[in-house]
mmCIF file with all atom_site columns, C-alpha atoms in Angstrom:
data_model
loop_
_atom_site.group_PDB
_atom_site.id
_atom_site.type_symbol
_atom_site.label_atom_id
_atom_site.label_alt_id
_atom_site.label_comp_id
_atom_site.label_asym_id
_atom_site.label_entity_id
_atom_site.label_seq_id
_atom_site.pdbx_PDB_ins_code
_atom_site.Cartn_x
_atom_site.Cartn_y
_atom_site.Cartn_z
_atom_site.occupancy
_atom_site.B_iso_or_equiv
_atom_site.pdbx_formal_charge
_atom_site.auth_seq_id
_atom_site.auth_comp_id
_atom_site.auth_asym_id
_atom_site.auth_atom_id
_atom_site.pdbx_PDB_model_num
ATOM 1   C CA . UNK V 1 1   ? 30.127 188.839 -23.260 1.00 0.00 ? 1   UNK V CA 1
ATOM 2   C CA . UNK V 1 2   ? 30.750 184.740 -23.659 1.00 0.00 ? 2   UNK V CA 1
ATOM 3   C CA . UNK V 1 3   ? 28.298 182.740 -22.699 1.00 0.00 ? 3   UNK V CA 1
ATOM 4   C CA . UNK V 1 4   ? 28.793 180.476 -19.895 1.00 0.00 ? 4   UNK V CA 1
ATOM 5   C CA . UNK V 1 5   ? 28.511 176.425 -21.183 1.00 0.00 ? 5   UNK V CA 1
ATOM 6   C CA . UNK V 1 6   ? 27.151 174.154 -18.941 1.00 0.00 ? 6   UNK V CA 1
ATOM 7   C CA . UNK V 1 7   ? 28.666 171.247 -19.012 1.00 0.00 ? 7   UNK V CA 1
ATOM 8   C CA . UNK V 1 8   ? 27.887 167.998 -17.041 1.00 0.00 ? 8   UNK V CA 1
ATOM 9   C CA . UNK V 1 9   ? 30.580 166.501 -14.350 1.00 0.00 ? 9   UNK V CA 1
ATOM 10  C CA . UNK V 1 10  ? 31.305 163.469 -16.724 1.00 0.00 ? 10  UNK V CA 1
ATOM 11  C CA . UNK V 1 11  ? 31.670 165.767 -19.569 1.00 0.00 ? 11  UNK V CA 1
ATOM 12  C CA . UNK V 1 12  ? 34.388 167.662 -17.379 1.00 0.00 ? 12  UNK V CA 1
ATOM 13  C CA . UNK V 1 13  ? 36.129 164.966 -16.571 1.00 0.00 ? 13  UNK V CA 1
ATOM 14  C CA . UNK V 1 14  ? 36.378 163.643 -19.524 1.00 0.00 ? 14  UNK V CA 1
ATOM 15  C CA . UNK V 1 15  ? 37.835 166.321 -21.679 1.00 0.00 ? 15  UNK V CA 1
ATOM 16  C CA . UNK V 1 16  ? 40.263 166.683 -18.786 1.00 0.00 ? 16  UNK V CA 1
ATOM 17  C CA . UNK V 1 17  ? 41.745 163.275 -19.379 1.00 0.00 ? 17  UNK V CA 1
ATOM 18  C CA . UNK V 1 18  ? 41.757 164.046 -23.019 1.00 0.00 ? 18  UNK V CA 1
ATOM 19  C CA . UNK V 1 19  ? 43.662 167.251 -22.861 1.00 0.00 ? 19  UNK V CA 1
ATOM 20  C CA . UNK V 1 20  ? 46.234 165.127 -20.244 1.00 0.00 ? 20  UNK V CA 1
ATOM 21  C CA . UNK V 1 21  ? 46.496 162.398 -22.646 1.00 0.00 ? 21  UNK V CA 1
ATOM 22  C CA . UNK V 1 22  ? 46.986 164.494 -25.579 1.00 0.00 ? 22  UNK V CA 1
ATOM 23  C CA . UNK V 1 23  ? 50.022 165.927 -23.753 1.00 0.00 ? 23  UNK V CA 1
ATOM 24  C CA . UNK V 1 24  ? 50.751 162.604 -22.868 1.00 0.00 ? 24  UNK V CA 1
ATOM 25  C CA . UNK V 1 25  ? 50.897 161.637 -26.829 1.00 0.00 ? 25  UNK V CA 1
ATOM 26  C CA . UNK V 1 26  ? 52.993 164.740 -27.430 1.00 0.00 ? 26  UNK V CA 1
ATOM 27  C CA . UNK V 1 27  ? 55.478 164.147 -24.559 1.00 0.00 ? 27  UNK V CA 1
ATOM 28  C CA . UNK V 1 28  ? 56.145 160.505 -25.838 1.00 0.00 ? 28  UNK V CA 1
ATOM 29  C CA . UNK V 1 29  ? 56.244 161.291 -29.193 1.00 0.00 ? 29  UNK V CA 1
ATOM 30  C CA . UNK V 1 30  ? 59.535 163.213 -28.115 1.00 0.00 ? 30  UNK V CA 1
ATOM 31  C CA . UNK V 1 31  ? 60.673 160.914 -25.748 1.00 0.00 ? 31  UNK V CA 1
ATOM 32  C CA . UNK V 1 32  ? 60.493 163.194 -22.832 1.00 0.00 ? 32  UNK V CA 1
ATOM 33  C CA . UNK V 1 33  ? 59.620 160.617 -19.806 1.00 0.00 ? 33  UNK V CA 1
ATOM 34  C CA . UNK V 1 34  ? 60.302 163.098 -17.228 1.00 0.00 ? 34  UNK V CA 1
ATOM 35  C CA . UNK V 1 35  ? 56.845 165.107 -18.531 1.00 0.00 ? 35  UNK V CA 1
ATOM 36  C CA . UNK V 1 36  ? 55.444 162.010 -19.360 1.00 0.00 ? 36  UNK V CA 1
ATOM 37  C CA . UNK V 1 37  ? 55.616 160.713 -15.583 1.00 0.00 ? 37  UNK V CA 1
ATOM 38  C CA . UNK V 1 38  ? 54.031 164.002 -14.602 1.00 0.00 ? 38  UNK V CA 1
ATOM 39  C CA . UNK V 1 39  ? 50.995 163.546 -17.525 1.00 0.00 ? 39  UNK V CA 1
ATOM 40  C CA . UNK V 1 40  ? 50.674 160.232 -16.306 1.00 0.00 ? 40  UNK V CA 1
ATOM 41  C CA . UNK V 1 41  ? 50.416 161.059 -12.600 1.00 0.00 ? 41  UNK V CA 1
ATOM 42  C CA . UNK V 1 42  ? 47.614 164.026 -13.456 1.00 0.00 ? 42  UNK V CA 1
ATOM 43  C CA . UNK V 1 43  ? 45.521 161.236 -15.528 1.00 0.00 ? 43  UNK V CA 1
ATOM 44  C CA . UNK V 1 44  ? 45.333 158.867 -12.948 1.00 0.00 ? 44  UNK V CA 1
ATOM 45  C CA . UNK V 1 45  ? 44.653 162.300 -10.384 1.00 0.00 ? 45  UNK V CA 1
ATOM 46  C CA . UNK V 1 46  ? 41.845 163.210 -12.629 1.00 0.00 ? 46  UNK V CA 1
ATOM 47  C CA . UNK V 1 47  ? 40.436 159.045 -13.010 1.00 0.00 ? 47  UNK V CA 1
ATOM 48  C CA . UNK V 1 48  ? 40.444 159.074 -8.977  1.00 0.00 ? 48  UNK V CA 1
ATOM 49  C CA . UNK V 1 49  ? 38.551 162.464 -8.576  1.00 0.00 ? 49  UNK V CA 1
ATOM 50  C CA . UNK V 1 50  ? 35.711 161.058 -11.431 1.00 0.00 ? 50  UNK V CA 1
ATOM 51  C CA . UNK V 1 51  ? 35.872 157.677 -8.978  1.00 0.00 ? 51  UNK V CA 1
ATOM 52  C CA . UNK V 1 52  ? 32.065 158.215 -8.798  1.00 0.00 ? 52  UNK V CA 1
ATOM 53  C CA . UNK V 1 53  ? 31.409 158.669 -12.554 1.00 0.00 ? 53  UNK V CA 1
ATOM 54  C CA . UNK V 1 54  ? 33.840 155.562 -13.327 1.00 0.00 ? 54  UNK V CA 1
ATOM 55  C CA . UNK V 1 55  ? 31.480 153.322 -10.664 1.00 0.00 ? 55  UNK V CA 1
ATOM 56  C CA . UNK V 1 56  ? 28.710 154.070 -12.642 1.00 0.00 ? 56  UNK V CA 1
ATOM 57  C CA . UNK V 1 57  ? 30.163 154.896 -16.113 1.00 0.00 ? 57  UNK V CA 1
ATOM 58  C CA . UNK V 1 58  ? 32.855 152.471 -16.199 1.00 0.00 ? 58  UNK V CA 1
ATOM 59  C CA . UNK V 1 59  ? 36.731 153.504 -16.756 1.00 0.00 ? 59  UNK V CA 1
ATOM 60  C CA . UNK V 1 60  ? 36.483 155.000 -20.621 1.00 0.00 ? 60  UNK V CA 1
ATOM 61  C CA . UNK V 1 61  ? 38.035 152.976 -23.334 1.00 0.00 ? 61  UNK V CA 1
ATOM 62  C CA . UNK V 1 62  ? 40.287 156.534 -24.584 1.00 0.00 ? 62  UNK V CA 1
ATOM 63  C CA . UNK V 1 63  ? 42.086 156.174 -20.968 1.00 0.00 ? 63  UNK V CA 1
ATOM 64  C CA . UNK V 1 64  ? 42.550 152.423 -21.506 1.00 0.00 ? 64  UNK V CA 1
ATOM 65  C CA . UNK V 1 65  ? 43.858 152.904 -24.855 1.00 0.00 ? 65  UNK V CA 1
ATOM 66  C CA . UNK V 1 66  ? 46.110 155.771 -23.472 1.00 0.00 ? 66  UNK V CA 1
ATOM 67  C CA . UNK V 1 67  ? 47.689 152.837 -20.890 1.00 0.00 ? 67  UNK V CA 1
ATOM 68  C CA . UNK V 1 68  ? 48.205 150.492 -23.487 1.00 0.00 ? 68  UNK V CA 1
ATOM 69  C CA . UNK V 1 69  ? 49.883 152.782 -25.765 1.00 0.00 ? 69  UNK V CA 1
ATOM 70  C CA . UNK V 1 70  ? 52.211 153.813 -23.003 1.00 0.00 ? 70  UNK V CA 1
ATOM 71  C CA . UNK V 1 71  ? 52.862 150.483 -21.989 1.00 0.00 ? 71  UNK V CA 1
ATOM 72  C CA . UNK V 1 72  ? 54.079 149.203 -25.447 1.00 0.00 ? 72  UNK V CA 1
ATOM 73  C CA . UNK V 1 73  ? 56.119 152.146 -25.580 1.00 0.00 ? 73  UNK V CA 1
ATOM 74  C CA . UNK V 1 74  ? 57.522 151.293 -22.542 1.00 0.00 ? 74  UNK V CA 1
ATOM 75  C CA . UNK V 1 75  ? 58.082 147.712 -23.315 1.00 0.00 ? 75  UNK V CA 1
ATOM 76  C CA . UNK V 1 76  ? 59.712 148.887 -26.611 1.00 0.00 ? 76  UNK V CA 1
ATOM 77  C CA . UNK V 1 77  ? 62.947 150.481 -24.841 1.00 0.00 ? 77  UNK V CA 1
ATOM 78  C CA . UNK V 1 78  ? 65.636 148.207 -24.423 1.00 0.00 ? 78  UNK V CA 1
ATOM 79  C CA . UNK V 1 79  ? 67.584 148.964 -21.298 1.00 0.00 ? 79  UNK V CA 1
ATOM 80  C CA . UNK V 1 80  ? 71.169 150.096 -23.355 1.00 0.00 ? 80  UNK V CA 1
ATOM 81  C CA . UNK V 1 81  ? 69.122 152.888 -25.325 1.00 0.00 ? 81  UNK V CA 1
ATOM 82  C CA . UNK V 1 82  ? 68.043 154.487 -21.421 1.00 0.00 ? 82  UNK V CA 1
ATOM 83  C CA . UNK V 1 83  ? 71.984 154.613 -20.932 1.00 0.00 ? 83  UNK V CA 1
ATOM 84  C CA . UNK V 1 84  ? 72.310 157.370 -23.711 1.00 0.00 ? 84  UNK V CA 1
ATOM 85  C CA . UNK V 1 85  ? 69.703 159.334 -21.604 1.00 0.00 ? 85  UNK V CA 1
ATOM 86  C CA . UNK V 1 86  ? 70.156 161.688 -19.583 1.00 0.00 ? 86  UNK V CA 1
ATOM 87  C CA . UNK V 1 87  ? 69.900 160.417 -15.825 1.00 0.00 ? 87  UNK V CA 1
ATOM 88  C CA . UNK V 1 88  ? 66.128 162.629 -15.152 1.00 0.00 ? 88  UNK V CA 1
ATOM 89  C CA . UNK V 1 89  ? 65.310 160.917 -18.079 1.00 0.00 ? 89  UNK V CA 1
ATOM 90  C CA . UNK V 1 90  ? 66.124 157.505 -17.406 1.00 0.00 ? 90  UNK V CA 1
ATOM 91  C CA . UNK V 1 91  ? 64.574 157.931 -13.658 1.00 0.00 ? 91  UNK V CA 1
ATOM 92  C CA . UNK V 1 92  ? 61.679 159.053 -15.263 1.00 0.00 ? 92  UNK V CA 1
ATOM 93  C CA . UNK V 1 93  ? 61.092 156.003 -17.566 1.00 0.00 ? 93  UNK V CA 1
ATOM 94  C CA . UNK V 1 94  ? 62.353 153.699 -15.231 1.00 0.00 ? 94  UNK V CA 1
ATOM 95  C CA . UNK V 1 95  ? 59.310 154.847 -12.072 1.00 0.00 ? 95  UNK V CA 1
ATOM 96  C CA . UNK V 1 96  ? 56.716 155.483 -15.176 1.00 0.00 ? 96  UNK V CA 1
ATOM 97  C CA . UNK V 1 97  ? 57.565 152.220 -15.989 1.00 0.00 ? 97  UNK V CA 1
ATOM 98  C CA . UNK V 1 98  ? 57.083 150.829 -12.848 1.00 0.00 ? 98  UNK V CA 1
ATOM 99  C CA . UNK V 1 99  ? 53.351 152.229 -12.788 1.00 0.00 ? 99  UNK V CA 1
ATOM 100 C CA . UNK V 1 100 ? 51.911 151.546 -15.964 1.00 0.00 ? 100 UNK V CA 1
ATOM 101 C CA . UNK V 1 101 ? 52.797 148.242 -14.612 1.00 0.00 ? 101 UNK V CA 1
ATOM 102 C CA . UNK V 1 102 ? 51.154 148.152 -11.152 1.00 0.00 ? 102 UNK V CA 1
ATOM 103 C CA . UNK V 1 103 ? 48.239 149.805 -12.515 1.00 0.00 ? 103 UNK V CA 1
#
């Protein structure tokens, strides 16, 4: 018999974006920007669905930190080292890319 934890909706959504960044971290770490694009795309999923918390919260500084991070990462690839990729891979980077920047 486990107890059920309450747990408050920012609390939720919170440790959601923690678990997806953590995967995030782990997916960069080796250079797999096909899983990255998909961790990326559930993190902003999860910031629009806590829209409401974020309004009156404020967008937490872990998610900002997790944007930076993947934007110097990003920024750190020259274009020759995405030719040794893989093509998934290199479509990946290049559309991941291409939203860290817009957002």
């Amino acid at each position: 018999d486990e107890r059920r934890v309450v747990r408050t909706a920012k609390d939720k959504r919170w440790s959601e974006m923690r678990a997806a960044i953590t995967k995030m971290h782990n997916h960069l770490k080796i250079n797999d920007w096909n899983a990255l694009s998909d961790d990326f795309d559930t993190l902003n999923k999860i910031l629009h669905k806590a829209k409401q918390i974020v309004a009156k919260e404020g967008v937490p500084s872990f998610y900002l930190r997790a944007v930076i991070a993947l934007e110097d990462a990003a920024n750190a690839i020259k274009r020759k080292d995405t030719k040794s990729w893989n093509a998934q891979n290199a479509r990946s980077f290049n559309r991941t890319r291409a939203q860290v920047k817009k957002n």
